Every structure is written in structure tokens, then in C-alpha cells.
PDB file of C-alpha atoms in Angstrom:
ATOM      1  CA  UNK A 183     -77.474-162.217  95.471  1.00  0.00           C
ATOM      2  CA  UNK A 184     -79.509-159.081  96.602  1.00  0.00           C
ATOM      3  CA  UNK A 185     -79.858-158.848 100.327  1.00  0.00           C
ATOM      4  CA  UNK A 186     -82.996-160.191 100.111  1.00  0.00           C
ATOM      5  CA  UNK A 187     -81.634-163.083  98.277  1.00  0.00           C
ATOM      6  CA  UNK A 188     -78.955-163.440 100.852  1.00  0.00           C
ATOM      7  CA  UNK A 189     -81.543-163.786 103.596  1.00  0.00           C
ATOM      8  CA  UNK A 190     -83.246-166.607 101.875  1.00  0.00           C
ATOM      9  CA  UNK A 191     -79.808-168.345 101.685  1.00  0.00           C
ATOM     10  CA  UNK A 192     -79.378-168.293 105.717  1.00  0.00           C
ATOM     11  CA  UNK A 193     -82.273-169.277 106.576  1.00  0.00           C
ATOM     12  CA  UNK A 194     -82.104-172.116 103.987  1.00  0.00           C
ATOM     13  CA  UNK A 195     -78.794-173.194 105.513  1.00  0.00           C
ATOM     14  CA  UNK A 196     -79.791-173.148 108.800  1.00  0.00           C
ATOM     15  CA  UNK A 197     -83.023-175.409 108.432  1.00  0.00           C
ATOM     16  CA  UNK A 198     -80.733-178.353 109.077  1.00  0.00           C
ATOM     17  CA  UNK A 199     -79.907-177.081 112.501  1.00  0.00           C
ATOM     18  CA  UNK A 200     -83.260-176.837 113.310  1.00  0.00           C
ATOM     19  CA  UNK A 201     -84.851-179.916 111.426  1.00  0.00           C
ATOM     20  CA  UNK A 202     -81.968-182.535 111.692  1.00  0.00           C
ATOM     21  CA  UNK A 203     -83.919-185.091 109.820  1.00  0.00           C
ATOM     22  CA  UNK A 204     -83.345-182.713 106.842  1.00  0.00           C
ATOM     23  CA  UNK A 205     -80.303-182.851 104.535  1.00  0.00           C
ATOM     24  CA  UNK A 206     -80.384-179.544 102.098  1.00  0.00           C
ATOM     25  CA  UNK A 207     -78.138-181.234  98.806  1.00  0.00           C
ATOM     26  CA  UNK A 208     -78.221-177.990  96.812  1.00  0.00           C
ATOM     27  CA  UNK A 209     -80.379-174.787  95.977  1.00  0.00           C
ATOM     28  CA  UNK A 210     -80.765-172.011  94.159  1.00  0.00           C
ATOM     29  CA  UNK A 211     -81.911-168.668  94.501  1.00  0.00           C
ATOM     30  CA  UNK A 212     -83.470-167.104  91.820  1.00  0.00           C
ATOM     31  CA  UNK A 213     -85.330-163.620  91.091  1.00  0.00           C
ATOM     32  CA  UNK A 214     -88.475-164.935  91.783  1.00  0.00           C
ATOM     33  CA  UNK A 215     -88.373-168.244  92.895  1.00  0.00           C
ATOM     34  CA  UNK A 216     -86.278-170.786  94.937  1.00  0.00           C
ATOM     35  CA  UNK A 217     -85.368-174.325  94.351  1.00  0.00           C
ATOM     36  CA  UNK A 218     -84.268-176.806  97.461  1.00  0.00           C
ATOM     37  CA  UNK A 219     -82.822-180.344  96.685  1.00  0.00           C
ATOM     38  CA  UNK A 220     -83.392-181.788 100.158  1.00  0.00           C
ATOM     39  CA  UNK A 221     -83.602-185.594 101.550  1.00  0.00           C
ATOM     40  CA  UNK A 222     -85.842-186.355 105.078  1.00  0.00           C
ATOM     41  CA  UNK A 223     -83.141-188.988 106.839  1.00  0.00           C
ATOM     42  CA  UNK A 224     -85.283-189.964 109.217  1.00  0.00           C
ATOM     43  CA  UNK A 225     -89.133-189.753 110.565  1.00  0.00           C
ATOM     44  CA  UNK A 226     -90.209-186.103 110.850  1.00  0.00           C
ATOM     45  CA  UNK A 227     -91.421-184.556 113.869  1.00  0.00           C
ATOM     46  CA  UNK A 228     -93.399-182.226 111.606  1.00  0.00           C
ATOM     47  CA  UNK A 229     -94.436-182.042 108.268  1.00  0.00           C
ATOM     48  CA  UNK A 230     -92.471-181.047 105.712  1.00  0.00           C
ATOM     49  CA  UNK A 231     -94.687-178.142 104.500  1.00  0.00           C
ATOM     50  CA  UNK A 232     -94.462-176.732 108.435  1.00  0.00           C
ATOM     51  CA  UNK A 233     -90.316-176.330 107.444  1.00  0.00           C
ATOM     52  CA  UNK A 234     -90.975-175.047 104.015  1.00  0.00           C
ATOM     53  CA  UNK A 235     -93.253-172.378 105.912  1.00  0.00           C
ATOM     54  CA  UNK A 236     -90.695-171.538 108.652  1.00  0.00           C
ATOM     55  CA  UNK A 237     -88.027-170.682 106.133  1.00  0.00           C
ATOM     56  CA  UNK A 238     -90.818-168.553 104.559  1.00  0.00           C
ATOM     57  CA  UNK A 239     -91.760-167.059 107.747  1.00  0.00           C
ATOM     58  CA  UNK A 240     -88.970-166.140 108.785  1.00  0.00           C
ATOM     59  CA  UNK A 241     -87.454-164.956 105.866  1.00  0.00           C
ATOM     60  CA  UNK A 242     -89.978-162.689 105.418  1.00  0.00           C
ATOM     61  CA  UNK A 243     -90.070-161.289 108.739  1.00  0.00           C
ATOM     62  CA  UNK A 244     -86.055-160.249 108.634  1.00  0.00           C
ATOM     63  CA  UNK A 245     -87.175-158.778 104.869  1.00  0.00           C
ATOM     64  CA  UNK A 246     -90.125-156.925 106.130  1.00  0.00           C
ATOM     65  CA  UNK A 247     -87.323-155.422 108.572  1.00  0.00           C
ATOM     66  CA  UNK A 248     -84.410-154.403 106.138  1.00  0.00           C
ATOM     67  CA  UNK A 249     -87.085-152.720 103.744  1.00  0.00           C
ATOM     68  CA  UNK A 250     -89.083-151.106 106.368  1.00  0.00           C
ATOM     69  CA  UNK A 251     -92.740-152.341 105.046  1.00  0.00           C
ATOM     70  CA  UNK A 252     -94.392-154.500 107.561  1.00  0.00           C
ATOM     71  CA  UNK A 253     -96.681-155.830 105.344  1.00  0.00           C
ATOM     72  CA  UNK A 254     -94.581-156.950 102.908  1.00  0.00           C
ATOM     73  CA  UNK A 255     -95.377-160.398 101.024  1.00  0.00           C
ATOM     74  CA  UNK A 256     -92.378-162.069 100.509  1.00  0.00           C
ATOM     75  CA  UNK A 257     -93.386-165.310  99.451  1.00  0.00           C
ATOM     76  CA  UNK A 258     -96.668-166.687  97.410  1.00  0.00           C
ATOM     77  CA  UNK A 259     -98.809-169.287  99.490  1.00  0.00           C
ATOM     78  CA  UNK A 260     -97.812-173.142  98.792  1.00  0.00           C
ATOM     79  CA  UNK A 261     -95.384-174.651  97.193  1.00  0.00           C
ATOM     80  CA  UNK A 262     -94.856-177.653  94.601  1.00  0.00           C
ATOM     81  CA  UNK A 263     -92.823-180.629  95.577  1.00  0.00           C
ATOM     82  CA  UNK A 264     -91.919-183.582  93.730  1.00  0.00           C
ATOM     83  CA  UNK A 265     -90.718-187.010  94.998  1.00  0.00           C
ATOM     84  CA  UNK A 266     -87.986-188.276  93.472  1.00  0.00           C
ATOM     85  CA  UNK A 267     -87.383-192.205  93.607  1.00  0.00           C
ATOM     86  CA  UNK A 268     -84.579-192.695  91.635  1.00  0.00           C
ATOM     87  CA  UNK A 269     -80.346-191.763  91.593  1.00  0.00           C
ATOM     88  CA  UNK A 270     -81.040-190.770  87.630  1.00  0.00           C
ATOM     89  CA  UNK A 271     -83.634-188.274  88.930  1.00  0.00           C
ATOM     90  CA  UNK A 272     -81.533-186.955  91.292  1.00  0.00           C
ATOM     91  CA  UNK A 273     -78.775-186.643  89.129  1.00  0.00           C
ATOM     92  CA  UNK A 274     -81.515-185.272  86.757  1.00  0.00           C
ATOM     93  CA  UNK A 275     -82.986-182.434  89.491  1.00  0.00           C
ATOM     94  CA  UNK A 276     -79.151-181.781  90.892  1.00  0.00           C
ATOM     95  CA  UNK A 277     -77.978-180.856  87.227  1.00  0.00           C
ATOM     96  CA  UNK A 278     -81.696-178.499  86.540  1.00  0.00           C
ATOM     97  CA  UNK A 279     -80.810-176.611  90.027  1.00  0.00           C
ATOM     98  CA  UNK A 280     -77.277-176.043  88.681  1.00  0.00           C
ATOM     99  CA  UNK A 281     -77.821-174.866  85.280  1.00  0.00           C
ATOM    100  CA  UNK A 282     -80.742-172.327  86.413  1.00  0.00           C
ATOM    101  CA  UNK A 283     -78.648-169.433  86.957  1.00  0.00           C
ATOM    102  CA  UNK A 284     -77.250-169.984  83.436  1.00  0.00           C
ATOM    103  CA  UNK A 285     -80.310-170.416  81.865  1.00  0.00           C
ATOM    104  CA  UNK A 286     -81.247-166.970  83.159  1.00  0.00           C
ATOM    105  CA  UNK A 287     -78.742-165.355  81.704  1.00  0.00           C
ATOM    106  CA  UNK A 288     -78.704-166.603  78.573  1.00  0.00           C
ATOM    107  CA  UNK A 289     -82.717-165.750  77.830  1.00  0.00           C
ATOM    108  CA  UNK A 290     -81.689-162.278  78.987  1.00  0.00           C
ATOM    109  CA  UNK A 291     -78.474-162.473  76.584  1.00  0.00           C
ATOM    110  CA  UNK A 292     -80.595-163.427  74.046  1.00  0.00           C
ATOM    111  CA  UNK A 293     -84.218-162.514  74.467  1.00  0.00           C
ATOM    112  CA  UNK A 294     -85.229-162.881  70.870  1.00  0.00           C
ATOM    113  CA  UNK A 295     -84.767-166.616  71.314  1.00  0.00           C
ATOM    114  CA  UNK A 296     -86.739-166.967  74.413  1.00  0.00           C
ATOM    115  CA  UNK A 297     -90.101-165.216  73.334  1.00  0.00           C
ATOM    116  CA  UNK A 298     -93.208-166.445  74.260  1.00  0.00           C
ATOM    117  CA  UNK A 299     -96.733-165.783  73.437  1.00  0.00           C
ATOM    118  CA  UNK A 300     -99.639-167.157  74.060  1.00  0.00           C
ATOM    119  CA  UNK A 301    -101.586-165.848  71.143  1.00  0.00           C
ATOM    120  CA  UNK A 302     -99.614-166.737  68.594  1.00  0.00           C
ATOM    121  CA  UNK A 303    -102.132-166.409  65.309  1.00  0.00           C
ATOM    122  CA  UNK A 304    -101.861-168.542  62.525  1.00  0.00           C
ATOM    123  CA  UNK A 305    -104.433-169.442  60.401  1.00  0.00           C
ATOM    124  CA  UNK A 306    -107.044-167.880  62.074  1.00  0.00           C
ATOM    125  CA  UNK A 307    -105.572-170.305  65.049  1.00  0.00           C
ATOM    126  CA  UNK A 308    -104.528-169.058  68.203  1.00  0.00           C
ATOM    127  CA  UNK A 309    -101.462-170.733  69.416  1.00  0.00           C
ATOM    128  CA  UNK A 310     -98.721-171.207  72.613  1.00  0.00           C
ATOM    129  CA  UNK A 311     -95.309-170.696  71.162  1.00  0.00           C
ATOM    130  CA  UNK A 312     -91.527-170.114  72.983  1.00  0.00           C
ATOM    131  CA  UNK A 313     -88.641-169.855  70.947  1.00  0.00           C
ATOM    132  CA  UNK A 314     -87.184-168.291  67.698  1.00  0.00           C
ATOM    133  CA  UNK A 315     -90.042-167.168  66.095  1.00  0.00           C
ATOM    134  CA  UNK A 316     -88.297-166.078  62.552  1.00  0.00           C
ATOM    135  CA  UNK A 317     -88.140-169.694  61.991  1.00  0.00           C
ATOM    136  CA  UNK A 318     -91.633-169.244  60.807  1.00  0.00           C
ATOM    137  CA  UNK A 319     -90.580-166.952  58.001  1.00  0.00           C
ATOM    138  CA  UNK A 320     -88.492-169.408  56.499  1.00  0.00           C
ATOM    139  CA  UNK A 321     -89.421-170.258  52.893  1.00  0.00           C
ATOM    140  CA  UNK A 322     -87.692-173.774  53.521  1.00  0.00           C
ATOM    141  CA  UNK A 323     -89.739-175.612  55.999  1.00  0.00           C
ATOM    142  CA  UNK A 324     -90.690-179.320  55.562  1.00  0.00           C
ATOM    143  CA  UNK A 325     -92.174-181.785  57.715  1.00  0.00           C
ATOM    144  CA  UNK A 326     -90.960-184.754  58.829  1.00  0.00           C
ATOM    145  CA  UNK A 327     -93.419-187.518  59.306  1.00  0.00           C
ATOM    146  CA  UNK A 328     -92.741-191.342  59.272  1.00  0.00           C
ATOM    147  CA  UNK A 329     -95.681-193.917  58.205  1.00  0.00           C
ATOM    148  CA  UNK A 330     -95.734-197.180  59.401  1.00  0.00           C
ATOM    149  CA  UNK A 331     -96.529-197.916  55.588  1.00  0.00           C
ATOM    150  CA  UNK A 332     -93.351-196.207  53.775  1.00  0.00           C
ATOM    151  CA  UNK A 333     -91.285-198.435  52.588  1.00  0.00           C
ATOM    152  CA  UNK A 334     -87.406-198.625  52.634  1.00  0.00           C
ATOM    153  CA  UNK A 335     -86.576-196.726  50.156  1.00  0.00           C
ATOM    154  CA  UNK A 336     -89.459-193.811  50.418  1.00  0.00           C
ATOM    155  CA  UNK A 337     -88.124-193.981  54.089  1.00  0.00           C
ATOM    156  CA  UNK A 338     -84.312-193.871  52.692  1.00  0.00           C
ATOM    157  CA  UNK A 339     -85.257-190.914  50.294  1.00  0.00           C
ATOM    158  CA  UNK A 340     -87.165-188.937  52.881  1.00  0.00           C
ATOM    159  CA  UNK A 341     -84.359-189.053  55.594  1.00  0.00           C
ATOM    160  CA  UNK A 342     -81.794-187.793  52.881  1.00  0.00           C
ATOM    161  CA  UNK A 343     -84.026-185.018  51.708  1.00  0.00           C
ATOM    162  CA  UNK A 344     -84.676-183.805  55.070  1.00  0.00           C
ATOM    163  CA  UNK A 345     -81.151-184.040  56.558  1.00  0.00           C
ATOM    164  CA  UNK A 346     -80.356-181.922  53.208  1.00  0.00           C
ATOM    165  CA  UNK A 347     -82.597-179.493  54.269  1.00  0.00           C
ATOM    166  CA  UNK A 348     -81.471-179.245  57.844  1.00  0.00           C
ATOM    167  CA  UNK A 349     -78.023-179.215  56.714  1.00  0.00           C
ATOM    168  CA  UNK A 350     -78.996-176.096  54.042  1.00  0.00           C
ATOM    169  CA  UNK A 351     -80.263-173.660  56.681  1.00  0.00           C
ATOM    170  CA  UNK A 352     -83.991-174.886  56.603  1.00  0.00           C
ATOM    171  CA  UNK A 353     -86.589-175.937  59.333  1.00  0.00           C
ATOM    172  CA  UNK A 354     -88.479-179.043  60.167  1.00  0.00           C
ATOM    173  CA  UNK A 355     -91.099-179.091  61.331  1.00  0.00           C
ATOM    174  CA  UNK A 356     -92.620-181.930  63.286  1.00  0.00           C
ATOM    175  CA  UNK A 357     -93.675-183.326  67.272  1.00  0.00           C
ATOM    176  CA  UNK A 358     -91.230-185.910  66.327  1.00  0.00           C
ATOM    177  CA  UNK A 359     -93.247-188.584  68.274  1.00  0.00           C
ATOM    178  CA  UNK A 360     -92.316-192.109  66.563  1.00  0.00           C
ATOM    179  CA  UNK A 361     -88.433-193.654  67.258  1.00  0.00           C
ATOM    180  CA  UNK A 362     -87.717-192.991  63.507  1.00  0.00           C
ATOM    181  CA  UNK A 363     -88.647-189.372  63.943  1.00  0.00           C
ATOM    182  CA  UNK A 364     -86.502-188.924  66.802  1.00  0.00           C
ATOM    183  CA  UNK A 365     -83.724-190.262  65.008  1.00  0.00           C
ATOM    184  CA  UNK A 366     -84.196-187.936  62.104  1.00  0.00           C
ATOM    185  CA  UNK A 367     -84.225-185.292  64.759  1.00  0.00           C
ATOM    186  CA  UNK A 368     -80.909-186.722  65.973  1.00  0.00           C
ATOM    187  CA  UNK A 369     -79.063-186.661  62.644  1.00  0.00           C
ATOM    188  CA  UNK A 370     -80.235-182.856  62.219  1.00  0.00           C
ATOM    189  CA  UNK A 371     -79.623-181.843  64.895  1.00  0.00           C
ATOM    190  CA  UNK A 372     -75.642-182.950  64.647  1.00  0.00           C
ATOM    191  CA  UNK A 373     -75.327-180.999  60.912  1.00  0.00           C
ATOM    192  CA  UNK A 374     -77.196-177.677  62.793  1.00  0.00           C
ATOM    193  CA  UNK A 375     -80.687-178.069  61.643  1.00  0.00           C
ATOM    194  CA  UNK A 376     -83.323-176.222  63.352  1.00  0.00           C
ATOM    195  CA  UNK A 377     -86.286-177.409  64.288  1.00  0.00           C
ATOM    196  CA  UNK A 378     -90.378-176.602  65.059  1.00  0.00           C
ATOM    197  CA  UNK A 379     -91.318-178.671  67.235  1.00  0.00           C
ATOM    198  CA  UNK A 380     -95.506-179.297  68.112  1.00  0.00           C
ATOM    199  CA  UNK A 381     -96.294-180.341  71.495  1.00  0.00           C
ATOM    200  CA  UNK A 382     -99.563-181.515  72.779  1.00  0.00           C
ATOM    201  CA  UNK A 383     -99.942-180.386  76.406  1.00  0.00           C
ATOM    202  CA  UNK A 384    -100.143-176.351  76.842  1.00  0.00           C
ATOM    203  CA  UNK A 385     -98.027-174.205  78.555  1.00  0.00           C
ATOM    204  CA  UNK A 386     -97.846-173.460  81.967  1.00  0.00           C
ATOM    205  CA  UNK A 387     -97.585-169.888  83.252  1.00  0.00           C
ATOM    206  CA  UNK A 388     -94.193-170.885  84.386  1.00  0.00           C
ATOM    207  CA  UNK A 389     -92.934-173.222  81.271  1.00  0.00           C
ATOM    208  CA  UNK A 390     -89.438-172.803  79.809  1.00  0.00           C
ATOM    209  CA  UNK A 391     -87.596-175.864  77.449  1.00  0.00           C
ATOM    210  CA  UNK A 392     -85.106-178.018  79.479  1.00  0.00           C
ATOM    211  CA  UNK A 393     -81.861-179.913  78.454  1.00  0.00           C
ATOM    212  CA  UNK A 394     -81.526-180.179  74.574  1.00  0.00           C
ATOM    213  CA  UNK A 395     -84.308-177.867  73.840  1.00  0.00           C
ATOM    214  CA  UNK A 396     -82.745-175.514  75.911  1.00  0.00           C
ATOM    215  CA  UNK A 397     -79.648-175.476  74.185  1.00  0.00           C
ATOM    216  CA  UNK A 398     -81.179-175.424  70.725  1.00  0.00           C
ATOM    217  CA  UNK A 399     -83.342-171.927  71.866  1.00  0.00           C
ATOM    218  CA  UNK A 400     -80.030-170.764  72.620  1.00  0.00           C
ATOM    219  CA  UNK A 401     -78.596-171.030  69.567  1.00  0.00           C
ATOM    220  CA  UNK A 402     -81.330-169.656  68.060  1.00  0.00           C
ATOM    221  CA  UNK A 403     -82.496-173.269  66.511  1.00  0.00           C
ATOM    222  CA  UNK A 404     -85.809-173.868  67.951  1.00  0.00           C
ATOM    223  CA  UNK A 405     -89.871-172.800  68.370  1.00  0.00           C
ATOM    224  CA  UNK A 406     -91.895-174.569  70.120  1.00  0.00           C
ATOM    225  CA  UNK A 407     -95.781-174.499  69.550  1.00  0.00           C
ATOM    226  CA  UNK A 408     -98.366-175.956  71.721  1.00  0.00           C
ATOM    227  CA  UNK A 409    -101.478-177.990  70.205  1.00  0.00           C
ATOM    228  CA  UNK A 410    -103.028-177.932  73.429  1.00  0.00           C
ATOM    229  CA  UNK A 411    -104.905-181.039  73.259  1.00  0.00           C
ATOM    230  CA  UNK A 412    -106.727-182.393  76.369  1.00  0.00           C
ATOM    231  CA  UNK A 413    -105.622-185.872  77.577  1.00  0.00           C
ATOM    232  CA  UNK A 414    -102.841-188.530  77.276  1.00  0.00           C
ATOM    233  CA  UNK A 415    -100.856-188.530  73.732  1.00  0.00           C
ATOM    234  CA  UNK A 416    -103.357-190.780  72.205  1.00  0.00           C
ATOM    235  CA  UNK A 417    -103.559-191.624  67.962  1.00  0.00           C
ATOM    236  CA  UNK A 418    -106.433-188.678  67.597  1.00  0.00           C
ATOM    237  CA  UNK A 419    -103.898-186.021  69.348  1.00  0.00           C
ATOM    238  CA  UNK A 420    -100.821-187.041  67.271  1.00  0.00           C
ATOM    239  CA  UNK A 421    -102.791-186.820  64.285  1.00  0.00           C
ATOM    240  CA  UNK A 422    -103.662-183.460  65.225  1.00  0.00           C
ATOM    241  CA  UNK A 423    -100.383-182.245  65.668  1.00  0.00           C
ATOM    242  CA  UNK A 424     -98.804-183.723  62.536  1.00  0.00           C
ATOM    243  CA  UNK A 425    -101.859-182.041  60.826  1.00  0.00           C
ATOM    244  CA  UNK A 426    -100.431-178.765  62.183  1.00  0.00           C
ATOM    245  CA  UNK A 427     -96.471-179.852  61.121  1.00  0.00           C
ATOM    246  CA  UNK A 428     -97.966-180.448  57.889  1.00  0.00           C
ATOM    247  CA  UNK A 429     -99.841-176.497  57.868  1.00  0.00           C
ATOM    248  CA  UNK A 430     -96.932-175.051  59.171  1.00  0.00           C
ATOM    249  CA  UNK A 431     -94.429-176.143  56.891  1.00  0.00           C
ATOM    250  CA  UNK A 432     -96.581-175.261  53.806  1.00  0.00           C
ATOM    251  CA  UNK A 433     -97.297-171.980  54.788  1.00  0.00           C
ATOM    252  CA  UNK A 434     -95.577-168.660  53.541  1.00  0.00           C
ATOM    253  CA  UNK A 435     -93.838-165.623  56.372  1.00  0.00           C
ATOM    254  CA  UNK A 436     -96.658-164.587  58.977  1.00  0.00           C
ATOM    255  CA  UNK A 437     -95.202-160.742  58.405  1.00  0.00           C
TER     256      UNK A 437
END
């Protein structure tokens, strides 16, 4: 940690000794942001937000010291919280506040795996993308789209002409929505396939791929491209997006 970073850490650890009712279960620091696991015990004499903003405040004010600028903004207004109601989302958040640190230094290890841009043209389309974006320019993409309709054996001869292609150094392409898209994901996955994968929702200013997306940006086996479709994951949206598997996987290097 910087000394600025180690400020932030005392004053996190010592919000306990001022808020009993509080129970810090892990943080992390990070360049610019901080992460607190914590759990209220007990009714709160103040509101939550009121401690978030003491740590802030005084953080800041012991900052504004060691640097000399008194008008130094340490901190952005706010902050986002999120209940969690569950031991698997704890589990879930505990593991996310571990692995940041790592995550970090992998992107910067590997930058060309972590681009992002939010203009990404194809088509005469503008699109959100984050990942590997020479997966584009590979002349071996196919998509991977179940029907309801296929039957066994078109189903049977799809799967084994996709893992083949995953398994040969090409790229599906696909928002893998149904179970037996997943699946096909699964299998690929396992022989080192790599993958474009179309979301619907658009990316945040802060977005970055968790868990096994994560991992597969590492290696170097993943883009991501945002649809950016408005509302729930309805029947019109995924139509959408496996219209844009379907253009992406036909079409040649974007140069």
C-alpha cells in the first residue's frame, strides 16, 4: 500500500471501535477504489452511510495533511452497497474481495487481453467490447446456436463440429443463452476453445468480467461485446444478439 492506502486501512480497522454494531469481515484497498465486507450485529445508532462517511472524512483529513493540499478530494461522493442475504453470496463477495488484487495485476501483465472500447465499429455498428480483440481476425469463427426444432442428430452433428473447431484453435461465437448452449460452452471450454461472447446489457463505466470470464481474458480466450439492448432478456433481445453471433462469425479480419 501507498501511504495513502495505508491510511484508509486504519481508519477501516478502527470503525469497529467506534461503531461496535459493525463487524469489518474483509477489505481491500485498491488504486482507486475500496471494497468493505462488513455485517451490522445489532441495531445502529446511526446510519450506515454516516460510518461510511466518517471513514471518508477522516481519511481524507489525515491525507490532506501528509500531502500538504487542504483541499484535497480524497474520496468521490456516495457509495454503492449491496445486501447480501445468503452464505453462497457471502462466500461469493468474500472470494471477489480476495481475488481483486490479482485481477489487477494480471490486466496490467497482460493488457492486450483486457482492452476495452466503447466504439468498437463493425459493420457500420458501434459496439462495447472487453477482451482479446484478435479473436475477431480469426478466419475460423462459427456460431453456436441451438433451435428448439433441431433434431438429435443435427443437434449431435453441430456439437461435434463445433467442439472440433474449439479444439482446432477457432472461435465461437455466441451469448450462449439456452442450457444446451451453455453446455457446448462447457465442453469447449475444457479442450481450450475461445469464445465471443454477446451480452445484452451495456457496460458500465466501471465493468470488468468476473469468475470464469475472468480467467478466460486471461488466457487470452475471450471478447466480450455488448448488444446493448434496453430491458429484461426477453425473445426480441436474444434474437438480436444471435443475429449479431451469426454477423460476427461470417465476417472476414476488421484490419
Amino acid at each position: 500500500l501507498s501511504s495513502i492506502g495505508m491510511i484508509i486501512r486504519e481508519q477501516v480497522e478502527v470503525t469497529p471501535s467506534f461503531s461496535p454494531e459493525i463487524h469489518i469481515h474483509s477489505y481491500v484497498i485498491m488504486p482507486d477504489h475500496v471494497h468493505i465486507l462488513l455485517q451490522v450485529l445489532e441495531p445502529m445508532k446511526h446510519h450506515l452511510g454516516d460510518v461510511i462517511q466518517a471513514i471518508k472524512a477522516a481519511s481524507t483529513s489525515r491525507i490532506r495533511k501528509i500531502t500538504g493540499n487542504s483541499s484535497l478530494t480524497a474520496f468521490e461522493e456516495g457509495f454503492h452497497d449491496r445486501i447480501i442475504t445468503s452464505s453462497k453470496q457471502l462466500e461469493i463477495a468474500g472470494r471477489y474481495l480476495r481475488e481483486n488484487a490479482r485481477r489487477l495485476a494480471v490486466r496490467r501483465a497482460r493488457p492486450e487481453f483486457f482492452r476495452r472500447v466503447n466504439a468498437l465499429e463493425i459493420g457500420g455498428k458501434t459496439f462495447q467490447a472487453y477482451g482479446n480483440f484478435q479473436l475477431l481476425d480469426c478466419p475460423f469463427k462459427e456460431q453456436v446456436i441451438v433451435h428448439r426444432a433441431d433434431s438429435s442428430e443435427t443437434r449431435l452433428k453441430n456439437r461435434e463440429q463445433w467442439l472440433y473447431t474449439a479444439a482446432n484453435g477457432g472461435v465461437l461465437v455466441s451469448p450462449f443463452i439456452s442450457p444446451a448452449e451453455k453446455e457446448i460452452r462447457k465442453e469447449a471450454e475444457e479442450s481450450g476453445g475461445r469464445f465471443i461472447l454477446i451480452i445484452s446489457e451495456p457496460m458500465g463505466e466501471r465493468y470488468k468480467p468476473t469468475g470464469r470470464d475472468f480467467e478466460l481474458c486471461e488466457a487470452g480466450r475471450l471478447l466480450i461485446i455488448s448488444a446493448n439492448l434496453p430491458g429484461e432478456l426477453s425473445r426480441k433481445n436474444c434474437l438480436t444478439m444471435n443475429e449479431l453471433a451469426e454477423g460476427f462469425a461470417g465476417m472476414e479480419e476488421i484490419g
